[in-house]
């Protein structure tokens, strides 16, 4: 397993508000687009297509664990490239909260050689930056 994680970001919203936003997978559209094409989501799952090295790759994630104010974890649904668990680690911090994204991924060696770890790191960093922007602009409702 490969562990890929972002830095920890401080957000100006409560851990409970951040959890409420992240635990509803239909709301992930706002930080996954425009890279996530054909996004479809519900409270418990979402699916979309990403373009990797010229190929359109379907993604499907479903909620695995929800711990109010602390954790939302997602795992692949029926359509998966490889096994992994994506965790949104939330903690209360002063009047706001902190958030870190961690992906425990069983990346196939061929995909590792093609730079999959860097691509995943970029996706996580981009998602975290977008979540920070949304929180800062008061758009997490």
Coordinates of N, CA and C in Angstrom, one line a residue:
X1 N 0.8 -1.2 0.0 CA 0.0 0.0 0.0 C 0.9 1.2 0.0
X2 N 0.4 2.2 -0.7 CA 1.1 3.5 -0.8 C 0.2 4.5 -0.1
X3 N 0.8 5.3 0.8 CA 0.1 6.4 1.4 C 0.4 7.7 0.8
X4 N -0.6 8.4 0.3 CA -0.5 9.7 -0.3 C -1.3 10.7 0.6
X5 N -0.7 11.8 1.0 CA -1.4 12.7 1.8 C -1.1 14.1 1.5
X6 N -2.1 15.0 1.8 CA -1.9 16.4 1.7 C -1.3 17.0 3.0
X7 N -1.0 18.3 2.9 CA -0.6 19.0 4.1 C -2.0 19.2 4.8
X8 N -1.9 19.6 6.1 CA -3.1 19.9 6.9 C -3.5 21.3 6.7
X9 N -4.7 21.6 6.2 CA -5.2 22.9 6.0 C -6.1 23.4 7.1
X10 N -6.0 24.6 7.5 CA -6.9 25.2 8.5 C -8.0 25.9 7.8
X11 N -9.2 25.6 8.2 CA -10.4 26.2 7.5 C -11.2 27.0 8.5
X12 N -11.9 28.1 8.0 CA -12.6 29.0 8.9 C -14.1 28.5 9.2
X13 N -14.3 27.2 9.1 CA -15.6 26.7 9.5 C -15.5 25.6 10.5
X14 N -16.6 25.3 11.2 CA -16.5 24.3 12.3 C -16.3 22.9 11.7
X15 N -15.7 22.0 12.6 CA -15.5 20.7 12.2 C -16.9 20.0 11.8
X16 N -17.9 20.4 12.5 CA -19.3 19.8 12.2 C -19.8 20.3 10.9
X17 N -19.6 21.5 10.5 CA -20.0 22.1 9.2 C -19.2 21.4 8.1
X18 N -17.9 21.3 8.3 CA -17.1 20.6 7.3 C -17.5 19.2 7.1
X19 N -17.7 18.5 8.2 CA -18.2 17.1 8.1 C -19.5 17.0 7.4
X20 N -20.5 17.9 7.7 CA -21.8 17.9 7.0 C -21.6 18.0 5.5
X21 N -20.7 18.9 5.1 CA -20.4 19.1 3.7 C -19.8 17.9 3.1
X22 N -18.7 17.3 3.7 CA -18.0 16.2 3.1 C -18.7 14.9 3.2
X23 N -19.6 14.7 4.2 CA -20.3 13.4 4.3 C -21.4 13.2 3.3
X24 N -21.8 14.3 2.6 CA -22.8 14.2 1.5 C -22.0 14.2 0.2
X25 N -21.9 13.0 -0.4 CA -21.0 12.9 -1.5 C -21.5 13.6 -2.7
X26 N -22.8 13.9 -2.8 CA -23.3 14.7 -3.9 C -22.7 16.1 -3.9
X27 N -22.3 16.6 -2.8 CA -21.7 18.0 -2.7 C -20.2 18.0 -3.2
X28 N -19.6 16.8 -3.4 CA -18.2 16.8 -3.9 C -18.0 17.4 -5.3
X29 N -19.1 17.5 -6.0 CA -19.0 18.1 -7.4 C -18.3 19.4 -7.4
X30 N -18.6 20.3 -6.4 CA -18.0 21.6 -6.4 C -16.5 21.7 -6.2
X31 N -15.9 20.6 -5.7 CA -14.4 20.7 -5.6 C -13.7 19.7 -6.5
X32 N -14.5 18.8 -7.2 CA -13.9 17.9 -8.1 C -14.0 18.4 -9.6
X33 N -15.0 19.2 -9.9 CA -15.1 19.7 -11.3 C -14.1 20.9 -11.4
X34 N -13.6 21.2 -12.6 CA -13.9 20.7 -13.9 C -13.2 19.3 -14.2
X35 N -12.3 18.9 -13.4 CA -11.6 17.6 -13.8 C -12.5 16.4 -13.8
X36 N -13.5 16.4 -13.0 CA -14.5 15.3 -12.9 C -15.6 15.5 -14.0
X37 N -15.5 14.8 -15.0 CA -16.5 14.9 -16.1 C -17.7 14.0 -15.8
X38 N -18.9 14.5 -16.3 CA -20.2 13.7 -16.1 C -20.4 13.3 -14.7
X39 N -20.2 14.2 -13.7 CA -20.3 13.9 -12.3 C -21.8 13.6 -12.0
X40 N -22.0 12.5 -11.3 CA -23.3 12.1 -10.7 C -23.1 11.7 -9.3
X41 N -23.9 12.3 -8.4 CA -23.7 12.0 -7.0 C -25.0 11.9 -6.2
X42 N -24.9 11.1 -5.1 CA -26.0 11.0 -4.1 C -25.3 11.2 -2.8
X43 N -26.1 11.1 -1.7 CA -25.5 11.2 -0.4 C -24.4 10.2 -0.1
X44 N -24.6 8.9 -0.7 CA -23.7 7.8 -0.3 C -22.7 7.4 -1.4
X45 N -22.8 8.0 -2.6 CA -21.8 7.7 -3.6 C -21.7 8.7 -4.7
X46 N -20.6 8.7 -5.5 CA -20.6 9.5 -6.6 C -19.7 8.9 -7.7
X47 N -20.0 9.2 -8.9 CA -19.2 8.7 -10.0 C -18.9 9.8 -11.0
X48 N -17.9 9.6 -11.8 CA -17.5 10.6 -12.8 C -16.4 10.0 -13.6
X49 N -16.0 10.7 -14.6 CA -14.9 10.3 -15.5 C -13.8 11.3 -15.4
X50 N -12.5 10.8 -15.3 CA -11.3 11.7 -15.4 C -10.5 11.3 -16.6
X51 N -9.9 12.3 -17.1 CA -9.0 12.0 -18.3 C -7.6 11.9 -17.8
X52 N -7.0 10.7 -18.0 CA -5.6 10.5 -17.6 C -4.8 10.0 -18.8
X53 N -3.8 10.8 -19.1 CA -2.9 10.4 -20.3 C -3.7 10.1 -21.5
X54 N -4.7 11.0 -21.8 CA -5.5 10.8 -23.0 C -6.6 9.8 -23.0
X55 N -6.7 9.1 -21.8 CA -7.8 8.0 -21.7 C -8.9 8.5 -20.7
X56 N -10.1 8.2 -21.0 CA -11.2 8.6 -20.1 C -11.4 7.4 -19.2
X57 N -11.2 7.7 -17.9 CA -11.2 6.6 -16.9 C -12.4 6.8 -15.9
X58 N -13.4 5.9 -15.9 CA -14.5 6.0 -14.9 C -14.1 5.8 -13.5
X59 N -14.6 6.6 -12.6 CA -14.3 6.5 -11.2 C -15.7 6.4 -10.5
X60 N -15.7 5.6 -9.4 CA -16.9 5.5 -8.6 C -16.5 5.3 -7.2
X61 N -16.9 6.1 -6.3 CA -16.6 6.0 -4.9 C -17.9 6.0 -4.0
X62 N -17.8 5.2 -3.0 CA -18.9 5.0 -2.1 C -18.4 5.3 -0.6
X63 N -19.3 5.8 0.2 CA -19.0 6.1 1.6 C -18.7 4.8 2.3
X64 N -17.6 4.7 3.1 CA -17.3 3.6 3.9 C -17.5 3.9 5.3
X65 N -16.9 5.0 5.8 CA -17.0 5.3 7.2 C -17.4 6.8 7.3
X66 N -18.3 7.1 8.3 CA -18.6 8.5 8.6 C -18.6 8.6 10.1
X67 N -17.7 9.4 10.6 CA -17.6 9.7 12.0 C -17.8 11.2 12.2
X68 N -19.0 11.6 12.7 CA -19.3 13.0 12.8 C -18.2 13.9 13.4
X69 N -17.9 15.0 12.6 CA -16.9 15.9 13.1 C -15.5 15.4 13.0
X70 N -15.2 14.2 12.5 CA -13.9 13.7 12.5 C -13.4 13.0 11.2
X71 N -14.3 12.3 10.5 CA -13.8 11.4 9.4 C -14.9 11.1 8.4
X72 N -14.5 11.2 7.2 CA -15.3 10.6 6.1 C -14.4 9.8 5.2
X73 N -14.6 8.5 5.0 CA -13.8 7.7 4.2 C -14.6 7.1 3.0
X74 N -13.9 7.0 1.9 CA -14.5 6.6 0.7 C -13.7 5.4 0.1
X75 N -14.4 4.4 -0.5 CA -13.7 3.3 -1.2 C -14.4 3.2 -2.6
X76 N -13.6 2.5 -3.5 CA -14.2 2.4 -4.9 C -15.5 1.5 -4.8
X77 N -16.4 1.9 -5.7 CA -17.6 1.1 -5.9 C -17.3 0.0 -7.0
X78 N -18.2 -0.3 -7.9 CA -18.1 -1.3 -8.9 C -17.0 -1.0 -9.9
X79 N -16.9 0.2 -10.3 CA -15.9 0.6 -11.3 C -14.6 1.1 -10.6
X80 N -13.5 0.3 -10.6 CA -12.3 0.7 -9.9 C -11.1 0.3 -10.7
X81 N -10.1 1.2 -10.6 CA -8.8 1.0 -11.2 C -7.9 0.1 -10.3
X82 N -8.1 0.4 -9.0 CA -7.3 -0.3 -7.9 C -8.0 -0.1 -6.6
X83 N -7.6 -0.9 -5.6 CA -8.2 -0.8 -4.3 C -7.5 0.4 -3.6
X84 N -8.3 1.2 -3.0 CA -7.8 2.3 -2.1 C -8.9 2.8 -1.2
X85 N -8.5 3.6 -0.2 CA -9.4 4.2 0.7 C -9.0 5.6 0.9
X86 N -9.9 6.5 0.5 CA -9.6 8.0 0.6 C -10.3 8.5 1.9
X87 N -9.5 9.1 2.7 CA -10.0 9.6 4.0 C -9.9 11.2 4.1
X88 N -11.0 11.8 4.5 CA -11.0 13.2 4.8 C -10.9 13.3 6.3
X89 N -9.8 13.6 6.8 CA -9.5 13.7 8.3 C -9.8 15.1 8.8
X90 N -10.8 15.2 9.6 CA -11.3 16.5 10.1 C -11.0 16.6 11.6
X91 N -10.6 17.8 12.1 CA -10.4 18.0 13.5 C -10.8 19.5 13.8
X92 N -11.4 19.7 15.0 CA -11.7 21.0 15.5 C -10.4 21.7 15.8
X93 N -10.4 23.0 15.5 CA -9.2 23.8 15.8 C -9.6 25.3 16.0
X94 N -9.6 25.6 17.3 CA -10.0 27.0 17.7 C -11.4 27.2 17.3
X95 N -11.7 28.3 16.5 CA -13.0 28.6 16.0 C -13.3 27.9 14.7
X96 N -12.3 27.2 14.1 CA -12.5 26.6 12.8 C -12.2 25.1 12.9
X97 N -11.6 24.6 11.9 CA -11.2 23.2 11.8 C -10.0 23.0 10.9
X98 N -9.5 21.8 11.0 CA -8.4 21.4 10.1 C -8.9 20.2 9.2
X99 N -8.3 20.1 8.0 CA -8.6 19.0 7.1 C -7.3 18.5 6.4
X100 N -7.2 17.2 6.4 CA -6.2 16.6 5.6 C -6.8 15.4 4.8
X101 N -6.4 15.3 3.6 CA -6.8 14.2 2.7 C -5.7 13.1 2.7
X102 N -6.1 11.9 2.9 CA -5.1 10.7 2.9 C -5.7 9.6 2.0
X103 N -4.9 9.1 1.1 CA -5.3 8.0 0.3 C -4.4 6.9 0.5
X104 N -4.9 5.8 1.0 CA -4.1 4.5 1.1 C -4.5 3.7 -0.1
X105 N -3.5 3.6 -1.0 CA -3.8 3.0 -2.3 C -2.9 1.8 -2.7
X106 N -3.5 0.8 -3.2 CA -2.8 -0.4 -3.7 C -2.5 -0.2 -5.2
X107 N -1.6 0.7 -5.5 CA -1.4 1.1 -6.9 C -0.6 0.0 -7.7
X108 N -1.1 -0.5 -8.8 CA -0.4 -1.6 -9.5 C 1.0 -1.0 -10.0
X109 N 2.0 -1.9 -10.0 CA 3.3 -1.4 -10.4 C 3.4 -0.7 -11.7
X110 N 2.6 -1.2 -12.7 CA 2.7 -0.5 -14.0 C 2.2 0.9 -13.9
X111 N 1.1 1.1 -13.1 CA 0.6 2.5 -12.9 C 1.6 3.3 -12.1
X112 N 2.3 2.7 -11.2 CA 3.4 3.5 -10.5 C 4.4 4.0 -11.4
X113 N 4.9 3.1 -12.3 CA 5.9 3.5 -13.3 C 5.4 4.6 -14.2
X114 N 4.1 4.7 -14.4 CA 3.5 5.7 -15.3 C 3.3 7.0 -14.5
X115 N 3.6 7.1 -13.2 CA 3.5 8.3 -12.4 C 2.2 8.5 -11.7
X116 N 1.5 7.4 -11.5 CA 0.2 7.5 -10.8 C 0.2 8.2 -9.5
X117 N 1.3 8.0 -8.7 CA 1.4 8.6 -7.4 C 1.4 10.1 -7.5
X118 N 2.2 10.6 -8.5 CA 2.2 12.1 -8.7 C 0.8 12.6 -9.1
X119 N 0.1 11.9 -10.0 CA -1.2 12.3 -10.4 C -2.2 12.3 -9.2
X120 N -2.1 11.2 -8.4 CA -3.0 11.2 -7.2 C -2.7 12.3 -6.2
X121 N -1.4 12.6 -6.0 CA -1.0 13.7 -5.1 C -1.6 15.0 -5.6
X122 N -1.4 15.2 -6.9 CA -2.0 16.4 -7.5 C -3.5 16.5 -7.4
X123 N -4.2 15.4 -7.5 CA -5.6 15.5 -7.4 C -6.0 15.8 -5.9
X124 N -5.3 15.2 -5.0 CA -5.6 15.5 -3.6 C -5.3 16.9 -3.2
X125 N -4.1 17.4 -3.6 CA -3.8 18.8 -3.3 C -4.7 19.8 -4.0
X126 N -5.2 19.5 -5.2 CA -6.1 20.3 -5.9 C -7.5 20.4 -5.2
X127 N -7.9 19.2 -4.7 CA -9.2 19.1 -4.0 C -9.1 19.9 -2.7
X128 N -8.0 19.7 -2.0 CA -7.9 20.4 -0.7 C -7.9 21.9 -0.9
X129 N -7.1 22.4 -1.9 CA -7.1 23.8 -2.2 C -8.5 24.4 -2.6
X130 N -9.2 23.6 -3.3 CA -10.6 24.0 -3.7 C -11.5 24.0 -2.5
X131 N -11.4 23.1 -1.6 CA -12.2 23.0 -0.4 C -11.8 24.3 0.5
X132 N -10.6 24.6 0.6 CA -10.1 25.8 1.3 C -10.8 27.1 0.7
X133 N -10.8 27.2 -0.6 CA -11.4 28.3 -1.3 C -12.9 28.4 -0.9
X134 N -13.6 27.3 -1.0 CA -15.0 27.2 -0.8 C -15.3 27.6 0.7
X135 N -14.5 27.1 1.6 CA -14.7 27.4 3.0 C -14.5 28.9 3.3
X136 N -13.4 29.4 2.7 CA -13.1 30.8 2.9 C -14.1 31.8 2.3
X137 N -14.8 31.3 1.2 CA -15.8 32.1 0.6 C -17.2 31.9 1.2
X138 N -17.3 31.0 2.2 CA -18.6 30.8 2.8 C -19.5 30.0 1.9
X139 N -18.9 29.1 1.0 CA -19.8 28.4 0.1 C -19.8 26.9 0.4
X140 N -19.9 26.5 1.6 CA -19.9 25.1 2.0 C -21.3 24.6 2.3
X141 N -22.3 25.4 2.0 CA -23.7 25.1 2.4 C -24.4 24.1 1.5

